[in-house]
XYZ file of C-alpha atoms in Angstrom:
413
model
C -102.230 14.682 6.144
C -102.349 16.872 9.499
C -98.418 15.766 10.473
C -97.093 16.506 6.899
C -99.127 19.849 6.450
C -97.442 21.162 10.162
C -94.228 20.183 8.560
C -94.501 22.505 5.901
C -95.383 25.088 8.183
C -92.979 28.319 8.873
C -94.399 30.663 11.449
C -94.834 34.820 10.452
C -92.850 34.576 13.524
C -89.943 32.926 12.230
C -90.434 35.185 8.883
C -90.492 38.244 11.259
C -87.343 37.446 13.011
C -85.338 36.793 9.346
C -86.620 40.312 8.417
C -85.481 42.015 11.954
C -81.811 40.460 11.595
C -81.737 42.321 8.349
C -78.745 40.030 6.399
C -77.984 40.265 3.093
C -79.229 37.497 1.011
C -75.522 35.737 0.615
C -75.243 35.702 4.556
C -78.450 33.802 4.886
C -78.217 31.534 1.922
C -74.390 30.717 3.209
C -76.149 30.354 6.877
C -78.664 27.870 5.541
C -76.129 25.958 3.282
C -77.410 27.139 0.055
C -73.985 26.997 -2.545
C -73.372 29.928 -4.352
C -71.563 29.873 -7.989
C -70.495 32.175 -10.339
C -72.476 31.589 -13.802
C -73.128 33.358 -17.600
C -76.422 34.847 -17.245
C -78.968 32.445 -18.039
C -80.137 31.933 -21.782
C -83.594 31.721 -21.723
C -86.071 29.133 -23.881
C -89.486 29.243 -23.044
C -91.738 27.236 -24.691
C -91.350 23.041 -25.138
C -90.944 23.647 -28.690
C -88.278 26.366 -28.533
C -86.635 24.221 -25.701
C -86.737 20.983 -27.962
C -84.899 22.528 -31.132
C -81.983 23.287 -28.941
C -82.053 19.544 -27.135
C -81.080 18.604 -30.748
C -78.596 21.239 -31.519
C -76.645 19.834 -27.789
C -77.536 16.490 -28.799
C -75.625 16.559 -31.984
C -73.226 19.312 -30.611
C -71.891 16.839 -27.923
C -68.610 15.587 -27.974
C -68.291 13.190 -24.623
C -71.572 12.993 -22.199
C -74.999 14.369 -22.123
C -77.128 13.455 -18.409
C -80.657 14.395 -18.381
C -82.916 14.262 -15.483
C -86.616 14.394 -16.563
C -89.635 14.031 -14.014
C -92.219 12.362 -16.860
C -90.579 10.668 -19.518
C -92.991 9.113 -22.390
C -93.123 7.223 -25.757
C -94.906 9.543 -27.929
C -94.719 11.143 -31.114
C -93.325 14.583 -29.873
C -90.682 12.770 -27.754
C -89.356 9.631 -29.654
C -87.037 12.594 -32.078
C -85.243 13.226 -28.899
C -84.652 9.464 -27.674
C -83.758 8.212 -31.000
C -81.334 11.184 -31.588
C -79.394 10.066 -28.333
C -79.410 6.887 -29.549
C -77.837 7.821 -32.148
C -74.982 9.808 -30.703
C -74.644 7.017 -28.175
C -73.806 4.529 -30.799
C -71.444 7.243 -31.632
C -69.727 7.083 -28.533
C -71.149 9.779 -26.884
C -72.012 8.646 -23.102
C -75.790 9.243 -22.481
C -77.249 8.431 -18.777
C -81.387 9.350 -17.769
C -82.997 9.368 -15.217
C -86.922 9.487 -15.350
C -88.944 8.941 -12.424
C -91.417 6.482 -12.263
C -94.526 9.023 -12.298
C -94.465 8.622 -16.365
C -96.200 5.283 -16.123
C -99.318 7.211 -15.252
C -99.529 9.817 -18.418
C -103.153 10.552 -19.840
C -103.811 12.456 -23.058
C -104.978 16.073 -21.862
C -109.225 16.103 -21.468
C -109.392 12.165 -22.175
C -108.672 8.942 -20.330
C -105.886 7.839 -22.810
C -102.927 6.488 -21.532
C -99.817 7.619 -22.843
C -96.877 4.662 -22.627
C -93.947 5.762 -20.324
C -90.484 5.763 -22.328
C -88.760 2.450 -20.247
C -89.473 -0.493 -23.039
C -88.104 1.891 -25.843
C -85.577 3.346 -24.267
C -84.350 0.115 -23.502
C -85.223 -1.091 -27.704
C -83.053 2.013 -28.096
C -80.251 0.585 -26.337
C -79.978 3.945 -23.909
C -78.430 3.370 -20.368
C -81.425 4.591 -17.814
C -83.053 4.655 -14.297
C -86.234 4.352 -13.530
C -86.122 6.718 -9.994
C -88.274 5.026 -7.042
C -90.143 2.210 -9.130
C -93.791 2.187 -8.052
C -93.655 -0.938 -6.656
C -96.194 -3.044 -4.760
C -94.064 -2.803 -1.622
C -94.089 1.021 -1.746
C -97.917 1.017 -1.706
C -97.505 0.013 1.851
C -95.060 2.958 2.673
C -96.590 6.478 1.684
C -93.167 8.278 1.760
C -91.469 6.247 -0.098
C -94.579 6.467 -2.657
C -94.629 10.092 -2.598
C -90.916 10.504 -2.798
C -90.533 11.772 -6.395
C -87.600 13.237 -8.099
C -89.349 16.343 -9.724
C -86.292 17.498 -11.470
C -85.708 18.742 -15.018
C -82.206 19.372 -15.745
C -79.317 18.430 -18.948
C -75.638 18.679 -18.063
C -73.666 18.593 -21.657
C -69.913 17.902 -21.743
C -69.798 19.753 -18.643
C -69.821 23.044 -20.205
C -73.361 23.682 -20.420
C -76.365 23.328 -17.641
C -79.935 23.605 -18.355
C -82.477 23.953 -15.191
C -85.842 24.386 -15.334
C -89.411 22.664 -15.736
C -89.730 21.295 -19.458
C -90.328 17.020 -19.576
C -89.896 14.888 -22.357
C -93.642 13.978 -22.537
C -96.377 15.017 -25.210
C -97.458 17.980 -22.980
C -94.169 19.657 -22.403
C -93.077 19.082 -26.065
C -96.407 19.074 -27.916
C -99.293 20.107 -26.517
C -100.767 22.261 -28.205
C -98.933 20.658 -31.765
C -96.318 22.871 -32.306
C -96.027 24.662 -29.092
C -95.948 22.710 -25.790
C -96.367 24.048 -22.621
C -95.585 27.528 -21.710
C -92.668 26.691 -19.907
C -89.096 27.929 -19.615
C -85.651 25.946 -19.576
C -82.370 28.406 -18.123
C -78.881 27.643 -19.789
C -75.871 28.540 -17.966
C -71.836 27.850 -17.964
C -71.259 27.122 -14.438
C -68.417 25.374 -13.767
C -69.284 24.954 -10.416
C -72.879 24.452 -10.404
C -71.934 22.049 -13.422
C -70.013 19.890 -10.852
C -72.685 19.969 -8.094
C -75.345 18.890 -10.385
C -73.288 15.639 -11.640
C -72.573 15.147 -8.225
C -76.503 14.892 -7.548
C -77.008 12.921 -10.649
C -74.552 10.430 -10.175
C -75.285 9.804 -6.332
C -79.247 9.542 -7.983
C -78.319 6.819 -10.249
C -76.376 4.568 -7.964
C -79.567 4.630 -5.759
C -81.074 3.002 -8.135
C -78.919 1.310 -10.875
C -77.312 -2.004 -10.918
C -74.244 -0.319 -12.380
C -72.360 2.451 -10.321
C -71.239 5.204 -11.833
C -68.458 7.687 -10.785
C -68.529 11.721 -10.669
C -64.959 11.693 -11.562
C -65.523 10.461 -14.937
C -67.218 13.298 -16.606
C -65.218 16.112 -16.459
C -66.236 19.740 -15.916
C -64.564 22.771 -18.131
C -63.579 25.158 -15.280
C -63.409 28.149 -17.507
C -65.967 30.834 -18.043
C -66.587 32.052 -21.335
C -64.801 35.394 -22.107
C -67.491 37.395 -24.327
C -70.142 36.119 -21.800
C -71.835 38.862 -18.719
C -71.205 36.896 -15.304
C -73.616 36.918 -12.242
C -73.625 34.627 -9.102
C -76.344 31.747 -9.095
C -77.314 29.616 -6.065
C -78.561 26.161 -6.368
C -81.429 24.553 -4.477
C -81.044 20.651 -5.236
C -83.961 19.733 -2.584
C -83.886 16.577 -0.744
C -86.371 16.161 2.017
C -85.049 16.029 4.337
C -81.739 15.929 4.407
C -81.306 18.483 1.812
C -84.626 20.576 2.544
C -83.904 23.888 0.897
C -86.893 25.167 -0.980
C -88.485 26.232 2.205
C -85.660 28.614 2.775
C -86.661 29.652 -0.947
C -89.959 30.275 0.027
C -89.227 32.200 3.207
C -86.707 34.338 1.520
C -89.193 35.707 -0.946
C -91.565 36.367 1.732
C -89.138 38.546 3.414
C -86.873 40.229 1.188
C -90.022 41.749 -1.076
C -89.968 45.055 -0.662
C -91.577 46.375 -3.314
C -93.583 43.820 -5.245
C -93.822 40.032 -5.487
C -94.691 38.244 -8.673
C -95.485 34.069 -8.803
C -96.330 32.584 -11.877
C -97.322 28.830 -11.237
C -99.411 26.248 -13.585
C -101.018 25.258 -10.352
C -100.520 25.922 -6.616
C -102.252 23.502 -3.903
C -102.232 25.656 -0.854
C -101.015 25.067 2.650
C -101.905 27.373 5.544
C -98.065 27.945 5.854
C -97.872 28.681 2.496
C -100.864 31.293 2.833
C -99.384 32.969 5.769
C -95.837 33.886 3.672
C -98.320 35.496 1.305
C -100.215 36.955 3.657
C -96.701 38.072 5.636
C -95.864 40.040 2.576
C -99.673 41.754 1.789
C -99.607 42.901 5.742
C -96.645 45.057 5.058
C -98.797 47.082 1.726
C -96.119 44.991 -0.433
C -98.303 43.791 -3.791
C -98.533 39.926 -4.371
C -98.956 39.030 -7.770
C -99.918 35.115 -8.548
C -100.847 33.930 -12.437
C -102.482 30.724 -13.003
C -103.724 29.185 -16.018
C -106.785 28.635 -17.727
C -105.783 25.696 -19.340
C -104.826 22.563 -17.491
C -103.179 18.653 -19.005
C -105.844 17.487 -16.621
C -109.062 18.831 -15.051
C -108.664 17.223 -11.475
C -105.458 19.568 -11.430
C -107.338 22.824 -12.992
C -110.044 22.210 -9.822
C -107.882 21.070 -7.207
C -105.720 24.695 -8.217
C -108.969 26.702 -8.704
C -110.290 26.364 -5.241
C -107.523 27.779 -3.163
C -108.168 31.304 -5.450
C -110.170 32.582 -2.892
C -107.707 31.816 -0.028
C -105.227 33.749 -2.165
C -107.609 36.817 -2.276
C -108.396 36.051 1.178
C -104.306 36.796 1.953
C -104.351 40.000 -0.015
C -102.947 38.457 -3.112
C -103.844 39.414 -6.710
C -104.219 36.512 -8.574
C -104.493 36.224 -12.837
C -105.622 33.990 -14.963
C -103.318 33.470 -18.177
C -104.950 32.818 -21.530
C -102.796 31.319 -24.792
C -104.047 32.038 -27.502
C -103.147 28.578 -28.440
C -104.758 27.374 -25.577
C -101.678 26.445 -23.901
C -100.929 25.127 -20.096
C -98.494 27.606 -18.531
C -96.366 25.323 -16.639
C -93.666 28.292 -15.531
C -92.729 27.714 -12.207
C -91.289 31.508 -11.760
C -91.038 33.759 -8.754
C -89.793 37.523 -9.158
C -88.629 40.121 -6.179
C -88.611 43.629 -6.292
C -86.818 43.549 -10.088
C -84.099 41.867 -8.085
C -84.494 38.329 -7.000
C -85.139 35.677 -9.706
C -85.833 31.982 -8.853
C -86.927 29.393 -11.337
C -86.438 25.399 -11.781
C -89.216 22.495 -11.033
C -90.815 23.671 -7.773
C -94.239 24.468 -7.538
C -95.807 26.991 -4.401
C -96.835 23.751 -3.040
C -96.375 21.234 -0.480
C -95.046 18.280 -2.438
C -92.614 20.711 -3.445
C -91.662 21.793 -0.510
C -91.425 18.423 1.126
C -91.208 15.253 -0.619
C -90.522 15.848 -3.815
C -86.682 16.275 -5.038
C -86.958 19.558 -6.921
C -83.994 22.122 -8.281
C -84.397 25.513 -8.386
C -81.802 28.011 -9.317
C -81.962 31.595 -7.742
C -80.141 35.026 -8.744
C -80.149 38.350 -7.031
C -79.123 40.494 -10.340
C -81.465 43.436 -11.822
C -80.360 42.071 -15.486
C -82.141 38.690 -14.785
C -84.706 39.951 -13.083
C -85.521 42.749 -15.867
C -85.886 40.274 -18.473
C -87.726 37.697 -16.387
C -90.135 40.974 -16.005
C -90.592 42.026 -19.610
C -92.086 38.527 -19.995
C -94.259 38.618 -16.940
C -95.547 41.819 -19.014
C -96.235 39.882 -21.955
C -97.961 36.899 -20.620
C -99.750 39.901 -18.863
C -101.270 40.755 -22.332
C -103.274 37.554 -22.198
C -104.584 37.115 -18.679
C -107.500 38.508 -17.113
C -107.847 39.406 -13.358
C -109.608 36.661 -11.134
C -112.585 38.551 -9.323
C -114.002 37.488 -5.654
C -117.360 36.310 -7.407
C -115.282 33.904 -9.676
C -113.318 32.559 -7.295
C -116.048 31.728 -4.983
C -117.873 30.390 -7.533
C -115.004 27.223 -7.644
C -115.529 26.072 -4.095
C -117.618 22.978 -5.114
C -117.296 20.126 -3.290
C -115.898 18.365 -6.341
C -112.836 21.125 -6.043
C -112.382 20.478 -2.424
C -111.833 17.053 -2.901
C -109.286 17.006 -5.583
C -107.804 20.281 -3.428
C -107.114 17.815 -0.741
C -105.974 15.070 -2.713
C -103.636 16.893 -4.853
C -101.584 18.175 -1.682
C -100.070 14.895 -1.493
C -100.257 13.997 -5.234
C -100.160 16.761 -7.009
């Protein structure tokens, strides 16, 4: 635990010396090997219900492929619609390839010990082609990184016109939980042509990992044209891969030292690391504000405590931390950071260290006032249903229960 925690770590130091060189944010992302692409701005849906009606409408718009990458993957009630609709299409002809990670054979219902089937055996019934991403074998028990290597990501490349990035599964909670809603959560839909490319690329090195049967990047072509009656912006792409491709630290760190005004995180959860602490802390020591929003509802309550306790370190580093309320009682899952009205990042990483190391996460990041002004308007209305966390709260979830699940969920959560 020590070793992997001082990996994570990123000296104020370091942070210091980015802000003294004073780049612009396309010098240092091209420095650190962050690709930049020119995209639509991003269509926004933000719930697991709003999300899923327009999975349907690309399912049945589709004319040649559809990929999807999906962290937790289940056989459920709220998720079979969408595997038996690409079922369908692929008995149409329509090439469909997943890729689910092996974390869905572990799904509880939300507040019980019910365990919700992962979508393998029915997905195969189905006849869809799939990968199950780093099977949790008996032989990985003996290896922790290779047990804690996790592909994280949420993403669905259509025809190669259309990219969506972001943090909604196909499980009950993401889809259905509460019935009707799902989690608060956003997907981002672009026309990239080149981020388009780069994210088969990914997907298609993914699957040979792991499949039987190769598959080739070459044979699902990209449109290279960009809509005419669409606004354009540049987006860059953070496809983590610790650690050869270890790039949401550099997200991290460039938040911490761009802010100049204020700094808004929204997270379902965030298991702290000292490192992580000091980039908020290296943003408070300069008067810059540090907003964080956290939510009162949780899919499980080890999570809710292990995310609880590290509160007070966040007051502790200056921060101003909120709890969000549905009033559907909801789990905000957003995974959304916010600069200054400028910088926008959002995708599947958490403020945490499995995101930041092990886990294969992909974030997309803009520096454009239009994404960032509508990214804030809804910051202001989840704002209408949170509450401000006070010192005497926060202390009062540093129980030894919370500790414990605090330390376990660093590597698990």
């Amino acid at each position: 635990m020590i070793l992997v925690v001082t990996i994570s770590c990123s000296t104020t130091g370091k942070l210091q010396s980015l802000r003294d060189e004073q780049i612009p944010v396309s010098s240092l992302m091209v420095r650190e090997g962050i690709p930049s692409y020119e995209s639509t701005l991003p269509v926004y849906y933000n719930t697991g219900a709003e999300w899923n009606e327009r999975t349907f409408e690309l399912i049945e718009s589709a004319e040649d492929y559809i990929l999807v990458s999906t962290f937790l993957g289940v056989e459920d009630a709220s998720t079979n619609p969408v595997w038996e609709a690409l079922a369908k299409r692929a008995a149409e002809g329509v090439r469909v390839y997943i890729l689910i990670d092996s974390s869905s054979n572990f799904q509880m219902v939300p507040e019980t010990d019910i365990r919700i089937k992962a979508a393998f055996m029915y997905l195969r019934e189905l006849g869809l082609s799939f990968v199950e991403y780093n099977s949790l074998t008996m032989s990985n028990l003996f290896f922790v990184p290779n047990l804690l290597d996790r592909d994280h990501r949420k993403y669905w490349v259509v025809d190669g016109e259309l990219l969506a990035v972001g943090g909604i599964n196909i499980n009950q909670t993401s889809l259905d939980w509460p019935e009707g809603l799902g989690n608060i959560d956003t997907m981002a839909e672009v026309v990239s042509p080149g981020a388009t490319q780069a994210v088969i690329d990914t997907f298609v090195d993914t699957w040979n990992r792991y499949s039987p049967t190769s598959l080739d990047a070459q044979e699902f072509p990209v449109d290279s044209r960009l809509p005419d009656d669409r606004e354009t912006t540049t987006l860059w792409l953070f496809d983590h891969h610790w650690p050869n491709r270890s790039s949401i630290t550099t997200l991290f760190d460039l938040f911490s030292v761009y802010a100049e005004e204020e700094l808004w995180l929204i997270q379902g959860y965030t298991f702290l690391t000292p490192a992580l602490l000091d980039r908020v802390r290296f943003v408070t020591e300069r008067g810059i504000p540090v907003h964080i929003m956290l939510s009162e509802h949780s899919s499980q309550p080890k999570y809710e405590m292990a995310s609880r306790y590290g509160v007070l370190d966040l007051l502790d580093a200056g921060a101003t931390v909120y709890m969000y309320d549905s009033p559907d009682g909801a789990f905000l899952h957003l995974k959304l950071m916010v600069a200054d009205g400028s910088l926008t990042t959002i995708g599947s990483a958490n403020y945490n260290l499995r995101s930041q190391t092990f886990s294969r996460e992909l974030n997309v990041l803009f520096e454009d006032e239009r994404v960032a002004s509508y990214s804030m308007e809804y910051v202001q209305e989840l704002l209408k249903h949170s509450r401000l966390v006070t010192r005497e709260e926060a202390e009062s979830y540093r129980t030894f229960r919370s500790w414990y699940n605090y330390i376990l969920m660093q590597v698990w959560g």
